[in-house]
PDB file of C-alpha atoms in Angstrom:
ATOM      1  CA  UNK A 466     104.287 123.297 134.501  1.00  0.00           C
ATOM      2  CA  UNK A 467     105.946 124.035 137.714  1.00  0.00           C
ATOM      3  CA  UNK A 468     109.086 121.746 137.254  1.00  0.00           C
ATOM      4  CA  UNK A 469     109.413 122.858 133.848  1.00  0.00           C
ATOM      5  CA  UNK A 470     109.492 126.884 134.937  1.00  0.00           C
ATOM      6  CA  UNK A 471     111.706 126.010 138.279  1.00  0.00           C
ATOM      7  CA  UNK A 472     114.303 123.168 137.391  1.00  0.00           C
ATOM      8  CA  UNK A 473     116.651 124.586 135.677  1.00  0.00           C
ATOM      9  CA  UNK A 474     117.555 128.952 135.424  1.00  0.00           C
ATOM     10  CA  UNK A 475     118.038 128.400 131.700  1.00  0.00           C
ATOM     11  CA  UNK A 476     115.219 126.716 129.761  1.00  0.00           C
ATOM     12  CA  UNK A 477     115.920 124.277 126.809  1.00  0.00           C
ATOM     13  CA  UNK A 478     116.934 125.152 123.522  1.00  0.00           C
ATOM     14  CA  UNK A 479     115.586 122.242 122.170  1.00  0.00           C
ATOM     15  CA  UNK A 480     112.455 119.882 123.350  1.00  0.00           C
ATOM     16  CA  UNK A 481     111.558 116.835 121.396  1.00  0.00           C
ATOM     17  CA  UNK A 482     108.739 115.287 121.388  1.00  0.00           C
ATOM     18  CA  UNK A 483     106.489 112.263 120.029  1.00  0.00           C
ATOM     19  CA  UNK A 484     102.921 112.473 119.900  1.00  0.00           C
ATOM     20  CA  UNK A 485     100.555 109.989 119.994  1.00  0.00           C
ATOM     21  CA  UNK A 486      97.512 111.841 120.510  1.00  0.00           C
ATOM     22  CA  UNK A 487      96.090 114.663 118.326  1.00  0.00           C
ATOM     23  CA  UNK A 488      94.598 117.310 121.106  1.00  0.00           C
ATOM     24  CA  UNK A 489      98.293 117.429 122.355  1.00  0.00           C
ATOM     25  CA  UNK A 490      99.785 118.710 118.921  1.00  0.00           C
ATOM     26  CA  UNK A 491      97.172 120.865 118.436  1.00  0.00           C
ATOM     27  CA  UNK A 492      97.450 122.220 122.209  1.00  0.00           C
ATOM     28  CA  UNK A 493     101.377 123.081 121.626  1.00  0.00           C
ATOM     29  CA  UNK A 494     100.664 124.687 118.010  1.00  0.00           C
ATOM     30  CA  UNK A 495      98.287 127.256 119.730  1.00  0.00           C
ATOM     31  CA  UNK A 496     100.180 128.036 122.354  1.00  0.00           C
ATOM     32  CA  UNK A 497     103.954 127.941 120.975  1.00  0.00           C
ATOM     33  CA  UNK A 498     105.500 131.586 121.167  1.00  0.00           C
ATOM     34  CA  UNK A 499     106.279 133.654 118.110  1.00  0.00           C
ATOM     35  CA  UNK A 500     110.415 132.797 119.392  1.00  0.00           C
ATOM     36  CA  UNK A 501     109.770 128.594 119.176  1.00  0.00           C
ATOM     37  CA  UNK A 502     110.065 126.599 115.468  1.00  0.00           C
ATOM     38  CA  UNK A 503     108.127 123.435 115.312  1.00  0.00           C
ATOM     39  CA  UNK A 504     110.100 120.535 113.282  1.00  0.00           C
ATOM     40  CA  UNK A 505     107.547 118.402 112.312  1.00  0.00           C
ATOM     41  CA  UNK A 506     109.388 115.112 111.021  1.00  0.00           C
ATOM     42  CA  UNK A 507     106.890 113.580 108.790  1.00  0.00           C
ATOM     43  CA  UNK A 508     106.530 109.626 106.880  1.00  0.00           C
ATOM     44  CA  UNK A 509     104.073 109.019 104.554  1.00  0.00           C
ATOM     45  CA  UNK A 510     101.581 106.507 105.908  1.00  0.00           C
ATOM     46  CA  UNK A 511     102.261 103.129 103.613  1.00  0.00           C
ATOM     47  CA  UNK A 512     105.791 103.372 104.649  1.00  0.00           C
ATOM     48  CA  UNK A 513     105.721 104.510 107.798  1.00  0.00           C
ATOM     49  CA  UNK A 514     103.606 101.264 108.565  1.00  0.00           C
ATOM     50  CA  UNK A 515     105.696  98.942 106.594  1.00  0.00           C
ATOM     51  CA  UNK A 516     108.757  99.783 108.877  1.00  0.00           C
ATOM     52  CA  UNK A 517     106.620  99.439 112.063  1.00  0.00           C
ATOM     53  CA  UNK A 518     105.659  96.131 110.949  1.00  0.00           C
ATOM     54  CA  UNK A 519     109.413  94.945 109.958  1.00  0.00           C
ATOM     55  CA  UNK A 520     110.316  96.549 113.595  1.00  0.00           C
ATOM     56  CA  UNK A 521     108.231  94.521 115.452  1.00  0.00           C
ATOM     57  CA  UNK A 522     108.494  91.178 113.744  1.00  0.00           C
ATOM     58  CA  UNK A 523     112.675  91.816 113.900  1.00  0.00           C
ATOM     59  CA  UNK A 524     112.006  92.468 117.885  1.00  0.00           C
ATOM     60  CA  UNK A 525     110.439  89.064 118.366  1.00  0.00           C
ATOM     61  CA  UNK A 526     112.488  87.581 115.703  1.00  0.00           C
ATOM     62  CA  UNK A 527     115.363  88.494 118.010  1.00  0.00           C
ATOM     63  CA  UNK A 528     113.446  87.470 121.353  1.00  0.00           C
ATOM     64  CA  UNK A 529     113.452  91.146 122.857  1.00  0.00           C
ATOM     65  CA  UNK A 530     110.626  91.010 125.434  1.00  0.00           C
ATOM     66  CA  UNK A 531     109.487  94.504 124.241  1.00  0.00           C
ATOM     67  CA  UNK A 532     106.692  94.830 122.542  1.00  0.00           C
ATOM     68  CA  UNK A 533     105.365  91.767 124.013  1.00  0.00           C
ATOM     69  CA  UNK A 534     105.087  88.762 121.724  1.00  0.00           C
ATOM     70  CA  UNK A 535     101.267  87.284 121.334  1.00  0.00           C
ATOM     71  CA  UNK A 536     102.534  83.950 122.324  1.00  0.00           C
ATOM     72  CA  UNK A 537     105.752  81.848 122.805  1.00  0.00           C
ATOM     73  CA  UNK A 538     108.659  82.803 120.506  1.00  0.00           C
ATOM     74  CA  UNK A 539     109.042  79.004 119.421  1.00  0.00           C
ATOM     75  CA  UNK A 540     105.680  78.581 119.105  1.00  0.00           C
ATOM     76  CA  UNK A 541     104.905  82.040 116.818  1.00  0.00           C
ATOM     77  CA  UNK A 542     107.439  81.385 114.273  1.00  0.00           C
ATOM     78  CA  UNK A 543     107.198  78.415 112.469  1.00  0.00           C
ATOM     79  CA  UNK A 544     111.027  77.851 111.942  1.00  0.00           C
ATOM     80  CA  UNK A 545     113.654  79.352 113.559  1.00  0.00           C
ATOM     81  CA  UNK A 546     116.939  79.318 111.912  1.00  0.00           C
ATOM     82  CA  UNK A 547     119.942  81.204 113.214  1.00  0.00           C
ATOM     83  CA  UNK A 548     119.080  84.781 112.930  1.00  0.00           C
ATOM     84  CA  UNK A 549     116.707  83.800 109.633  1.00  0.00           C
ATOM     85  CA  UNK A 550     112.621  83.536 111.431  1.00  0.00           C
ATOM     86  CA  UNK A 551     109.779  81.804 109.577  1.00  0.00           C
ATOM     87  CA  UNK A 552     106.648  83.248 109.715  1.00  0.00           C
ATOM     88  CA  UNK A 553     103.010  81.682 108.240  1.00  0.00           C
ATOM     89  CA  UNK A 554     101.446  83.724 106.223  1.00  0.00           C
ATOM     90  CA  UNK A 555      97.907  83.732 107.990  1.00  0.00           C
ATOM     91  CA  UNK A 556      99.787  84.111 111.178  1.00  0.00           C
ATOM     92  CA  UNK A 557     101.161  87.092 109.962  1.00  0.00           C
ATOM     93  CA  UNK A 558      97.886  88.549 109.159  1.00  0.00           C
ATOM     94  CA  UNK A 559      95.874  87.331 112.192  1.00  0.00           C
ATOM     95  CA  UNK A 560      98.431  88.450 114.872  1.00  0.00           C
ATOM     96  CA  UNK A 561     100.220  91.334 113.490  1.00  0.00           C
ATOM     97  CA  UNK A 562      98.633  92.959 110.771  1.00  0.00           C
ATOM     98  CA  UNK A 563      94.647  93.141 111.642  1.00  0.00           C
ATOM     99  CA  UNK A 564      95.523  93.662 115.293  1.00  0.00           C
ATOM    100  CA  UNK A 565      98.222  96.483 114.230  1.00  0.00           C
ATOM    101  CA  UNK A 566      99.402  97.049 117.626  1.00  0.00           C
ATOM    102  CA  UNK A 567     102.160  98.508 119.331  1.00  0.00           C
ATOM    103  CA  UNK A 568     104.472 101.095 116.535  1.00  0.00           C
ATOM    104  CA  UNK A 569     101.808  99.330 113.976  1.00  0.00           C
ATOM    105  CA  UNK A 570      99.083 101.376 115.785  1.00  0.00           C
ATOM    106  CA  UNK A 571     100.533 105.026 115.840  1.00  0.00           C
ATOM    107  CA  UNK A 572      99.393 106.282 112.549  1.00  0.00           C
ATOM    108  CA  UNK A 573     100.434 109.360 111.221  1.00  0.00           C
ATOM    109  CA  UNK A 574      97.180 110.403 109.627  1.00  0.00           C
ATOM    110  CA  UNK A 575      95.753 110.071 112.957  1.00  0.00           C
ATOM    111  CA  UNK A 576      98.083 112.982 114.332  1.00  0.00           C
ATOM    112  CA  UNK A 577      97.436 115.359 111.653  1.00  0.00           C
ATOM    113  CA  UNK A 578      93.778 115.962 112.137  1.00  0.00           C
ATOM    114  CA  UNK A 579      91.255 118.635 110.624  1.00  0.00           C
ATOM    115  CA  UNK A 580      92.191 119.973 114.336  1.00  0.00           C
ATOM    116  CA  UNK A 581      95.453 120.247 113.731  1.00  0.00           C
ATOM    117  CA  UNK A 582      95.248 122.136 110.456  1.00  0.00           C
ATOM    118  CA  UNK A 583      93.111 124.364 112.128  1.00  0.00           C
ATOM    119  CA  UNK A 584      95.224 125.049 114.417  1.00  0.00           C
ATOM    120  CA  UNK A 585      97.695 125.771 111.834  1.00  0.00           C
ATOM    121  CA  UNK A 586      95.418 128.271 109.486  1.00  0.00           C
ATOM    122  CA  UNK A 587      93.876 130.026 112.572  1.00  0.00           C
ATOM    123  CA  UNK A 588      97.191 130.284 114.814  1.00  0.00           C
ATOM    124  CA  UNK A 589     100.784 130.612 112.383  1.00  0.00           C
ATOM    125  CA  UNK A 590     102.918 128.865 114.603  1.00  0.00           C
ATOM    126  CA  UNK A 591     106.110 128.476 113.180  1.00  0.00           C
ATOM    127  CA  UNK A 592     106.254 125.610 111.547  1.00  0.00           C
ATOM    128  CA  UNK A 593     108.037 123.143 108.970  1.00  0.00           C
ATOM    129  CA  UNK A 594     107.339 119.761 107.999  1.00  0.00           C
ATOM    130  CA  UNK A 595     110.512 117.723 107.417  1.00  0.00           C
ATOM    131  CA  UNK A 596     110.648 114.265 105.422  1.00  0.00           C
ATOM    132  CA  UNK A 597     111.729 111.721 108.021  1.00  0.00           C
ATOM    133  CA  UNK A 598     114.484 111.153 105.693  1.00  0.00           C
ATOM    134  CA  UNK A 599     115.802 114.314 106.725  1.00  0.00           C
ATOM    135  CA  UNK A 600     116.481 113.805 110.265  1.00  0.00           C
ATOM    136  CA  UNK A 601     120.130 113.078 110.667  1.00  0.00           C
ATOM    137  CA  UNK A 602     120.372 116.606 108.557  1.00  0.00           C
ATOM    138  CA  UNK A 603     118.391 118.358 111.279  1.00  0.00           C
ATOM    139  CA  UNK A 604     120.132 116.862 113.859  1.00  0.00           C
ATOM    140  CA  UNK A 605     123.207 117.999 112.600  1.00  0.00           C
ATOM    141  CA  UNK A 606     122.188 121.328 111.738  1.00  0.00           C
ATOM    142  CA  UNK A 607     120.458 121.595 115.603  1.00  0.00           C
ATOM    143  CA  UNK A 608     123.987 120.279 117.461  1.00  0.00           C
ATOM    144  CA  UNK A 609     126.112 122.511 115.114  1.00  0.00           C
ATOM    145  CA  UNK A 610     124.458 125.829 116.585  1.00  0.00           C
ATOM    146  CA  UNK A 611     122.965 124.499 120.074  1.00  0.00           C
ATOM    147  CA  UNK A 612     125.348 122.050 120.821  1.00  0.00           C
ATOM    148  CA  UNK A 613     128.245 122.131 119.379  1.00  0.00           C
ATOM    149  CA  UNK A 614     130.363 120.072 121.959  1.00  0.00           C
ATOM    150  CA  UNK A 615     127.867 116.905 121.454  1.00  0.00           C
ATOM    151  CA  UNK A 616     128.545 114.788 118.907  1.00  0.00           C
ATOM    152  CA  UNK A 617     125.880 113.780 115.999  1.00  0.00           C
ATOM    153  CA  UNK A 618     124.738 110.277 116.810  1.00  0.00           C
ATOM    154  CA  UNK A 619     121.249 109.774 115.419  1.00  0.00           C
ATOM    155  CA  UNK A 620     120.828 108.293 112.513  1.00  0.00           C
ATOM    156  CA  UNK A 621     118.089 106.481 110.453  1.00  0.00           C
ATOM    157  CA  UNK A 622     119.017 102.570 110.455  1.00  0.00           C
ATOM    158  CA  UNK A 623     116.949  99.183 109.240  1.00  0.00           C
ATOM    159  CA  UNK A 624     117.831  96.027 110.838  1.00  0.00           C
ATOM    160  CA  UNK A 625     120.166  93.451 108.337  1.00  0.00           C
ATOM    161  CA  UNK A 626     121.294  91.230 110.724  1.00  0.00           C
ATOM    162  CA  UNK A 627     117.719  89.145 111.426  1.00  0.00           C
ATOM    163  CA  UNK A 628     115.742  88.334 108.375  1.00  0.00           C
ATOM    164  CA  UNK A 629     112.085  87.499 108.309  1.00  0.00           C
ATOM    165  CA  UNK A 630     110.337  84.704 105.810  1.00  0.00           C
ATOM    166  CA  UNK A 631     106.440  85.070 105.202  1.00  0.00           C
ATOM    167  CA  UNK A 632     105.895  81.111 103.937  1.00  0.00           C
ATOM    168  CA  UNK A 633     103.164  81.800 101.595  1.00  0.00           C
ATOM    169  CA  UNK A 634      99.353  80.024 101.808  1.00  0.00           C
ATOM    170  CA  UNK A 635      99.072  79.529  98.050  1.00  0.00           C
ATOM    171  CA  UNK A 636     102.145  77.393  97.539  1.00  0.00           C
ATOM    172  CA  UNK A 637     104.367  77.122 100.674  1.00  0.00           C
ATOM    173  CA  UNK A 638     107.052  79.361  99.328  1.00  0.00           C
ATOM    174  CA  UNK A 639     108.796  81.322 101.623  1.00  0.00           C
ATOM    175  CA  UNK A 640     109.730  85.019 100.454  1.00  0.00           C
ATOM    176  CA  UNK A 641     111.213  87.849 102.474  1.00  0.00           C
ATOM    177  CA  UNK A 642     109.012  90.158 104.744  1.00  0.00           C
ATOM    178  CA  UNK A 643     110.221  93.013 102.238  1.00  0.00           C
ATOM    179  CA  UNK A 644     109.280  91.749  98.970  1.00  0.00           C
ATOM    180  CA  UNK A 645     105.653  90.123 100.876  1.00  0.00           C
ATOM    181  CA  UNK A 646     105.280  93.981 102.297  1.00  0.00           C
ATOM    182  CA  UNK A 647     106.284  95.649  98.708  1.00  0.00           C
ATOM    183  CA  UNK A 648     103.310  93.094  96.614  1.00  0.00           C
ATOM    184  CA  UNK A 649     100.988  93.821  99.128  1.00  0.00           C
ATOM    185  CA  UNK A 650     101.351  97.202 100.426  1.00  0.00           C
ATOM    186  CA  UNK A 651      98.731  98.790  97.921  1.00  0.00           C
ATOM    187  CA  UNK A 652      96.391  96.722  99.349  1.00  0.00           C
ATOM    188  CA  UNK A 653      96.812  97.332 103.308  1.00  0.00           C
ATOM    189  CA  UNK A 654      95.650 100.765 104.006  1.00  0.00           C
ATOM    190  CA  UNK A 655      92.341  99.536 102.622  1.00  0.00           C
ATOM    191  CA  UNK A 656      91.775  96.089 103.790  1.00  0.00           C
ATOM    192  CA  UNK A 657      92.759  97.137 107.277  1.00  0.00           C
ATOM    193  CA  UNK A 658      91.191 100.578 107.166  1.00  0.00           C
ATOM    194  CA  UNK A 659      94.239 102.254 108.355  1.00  0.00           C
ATOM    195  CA  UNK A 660      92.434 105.365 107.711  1.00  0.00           C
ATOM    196  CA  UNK A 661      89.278 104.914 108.920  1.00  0.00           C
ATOM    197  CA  UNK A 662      89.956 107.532 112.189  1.00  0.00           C
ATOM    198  CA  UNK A 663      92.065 110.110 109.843  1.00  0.00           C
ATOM    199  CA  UNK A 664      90.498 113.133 108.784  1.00  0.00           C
ATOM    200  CA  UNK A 665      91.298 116.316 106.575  1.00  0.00           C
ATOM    201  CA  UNK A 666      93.155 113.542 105.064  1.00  0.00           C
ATOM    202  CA  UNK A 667      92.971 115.826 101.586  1.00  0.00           C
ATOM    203  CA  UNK A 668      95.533 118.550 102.948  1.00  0.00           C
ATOM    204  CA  UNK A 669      97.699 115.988 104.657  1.00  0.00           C
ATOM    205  CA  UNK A 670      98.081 114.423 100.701  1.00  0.00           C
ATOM    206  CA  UNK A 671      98.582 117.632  99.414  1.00  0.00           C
ATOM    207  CA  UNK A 672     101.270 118.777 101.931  1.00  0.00           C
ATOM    208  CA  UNK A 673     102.961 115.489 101.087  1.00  0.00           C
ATOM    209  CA  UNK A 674     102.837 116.587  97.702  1.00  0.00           C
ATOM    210  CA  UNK A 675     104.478 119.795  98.245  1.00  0.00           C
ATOM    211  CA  UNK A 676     107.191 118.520 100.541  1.00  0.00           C
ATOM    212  CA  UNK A 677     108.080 115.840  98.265  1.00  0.00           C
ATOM    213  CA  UNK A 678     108.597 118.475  95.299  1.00  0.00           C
ATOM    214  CA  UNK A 679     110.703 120.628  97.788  1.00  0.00           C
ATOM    215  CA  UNK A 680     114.300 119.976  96.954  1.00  0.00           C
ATOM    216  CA  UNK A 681     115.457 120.834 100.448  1.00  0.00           C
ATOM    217  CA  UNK A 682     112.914 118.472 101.943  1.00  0.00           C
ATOM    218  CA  UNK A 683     111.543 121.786 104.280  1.00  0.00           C
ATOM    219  CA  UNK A 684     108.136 122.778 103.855  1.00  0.00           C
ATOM    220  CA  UNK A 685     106.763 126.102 105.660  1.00  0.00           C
ATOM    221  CA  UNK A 686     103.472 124.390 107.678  1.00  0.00           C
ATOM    222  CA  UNK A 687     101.639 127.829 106.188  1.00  0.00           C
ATOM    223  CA  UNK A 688     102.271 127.314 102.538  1.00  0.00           C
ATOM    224  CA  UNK A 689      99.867 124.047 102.834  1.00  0.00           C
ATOM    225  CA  UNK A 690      97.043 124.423  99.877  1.00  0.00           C
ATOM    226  CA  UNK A 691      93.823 124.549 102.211  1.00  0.00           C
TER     227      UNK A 691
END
């Protein structure tokens, strides 16, 4: 608290933030000031996994050392062609999707909590949710009035230079990570209990409902049905 009241005379405009565990969003939505607006960007859960997975299969497919790989880069991937990696299809599931690690891990039903609504209904901070598709919008909207001399830079990008194969069990096919992911996405959130440690699960649904029928893509956190 100290270094954040005595480095600098003027105090930042703008503060973000990610958060990985629950008490800590709840903490800042009872204590943020009538003056401070939360932008909560949101993903629904299915995708939001889907991507993590694609992220860190691209990261080992291109030998970054971050998040570590399980075991030798040669030795994970079956085949290794150029920029194109080969992947088994049990391999797949026994080292990256049951362990769900690293970005796999960070789910974002475990964030919004029964706490955190709570601390919503019993608090009014000011709040929006924001579809994560939205972001490069907010950015620009924050740097046009806060910063106006920094350039936009962020924006949402998928790899497309490193493709990964899943070489199918049943038949020895091998199809693209994205189509594997698309067939068998219905199927995840239940088979690896991805939501086994969410709760209040019902209003995060129904906020997702209301967000997605927002034309905008801005929902007021207080307008969530309880």
């Amino acid at each position: 608290m100290k270094e954040i009241l005595t480095h600098s005379w003027d105090m930042p405009r703008i503060i973000p933030a990610h958060f990985w565990i629950p008490e800590h969003l709840s903490k800042l939505l009872r204590n943020a000031s009538r003056k401070t607006l939360i932008i909560y960007s949101h993903r629904d859960e299915s995708s939001r996994f889907n991507s993590a997975v694609k992220h860190v299969l691209t990261q080992w497919c291109k030998g970054e050392p971050n998040p570590p790989i399980p075991e030798p880069r040669s030795k994970f991937f079956n085949k290794i062609d150029g920029d194109n990696c080969y992947l088994d299809e049990n391999k797949l599931i026994d080292k990256v999707l049951q362990p769900h690690r690293f970005e796999m891990h960070f789910s974002t039903n475990r964030i919004l909590t029964c706490q955190s609504y709570h601390s919503i209904e019993e608090y009014a901070p000011n709040m929006i949710f924001v579809d994560y598709s939205n972001a490069s919008k907010i950015q620009e909207l924050l740097s046009e009035k806060y910063c106006p001399n920094m350039k936009s830079t962020f924006e949402i990008t998928t790899p497309k230079t490193y493709k990964i194969y899943i070489t199918r069990e049943e038949d020895g096919e091998s199809v693209l990570l994205s189509d594997w992911m698309e067939r068998k996405m219905p199927f995840l959130e239940w088979t690896l209990q991805l939501n086994d440690q969410a709760s209040c699960l019902v209003k995060t649904r129904k906020m997702e409902d209301e967000l997605d029928s927002c034309e905008g893509g801005f929902l007021d956190a207080k307008s969530v049905p309880k």
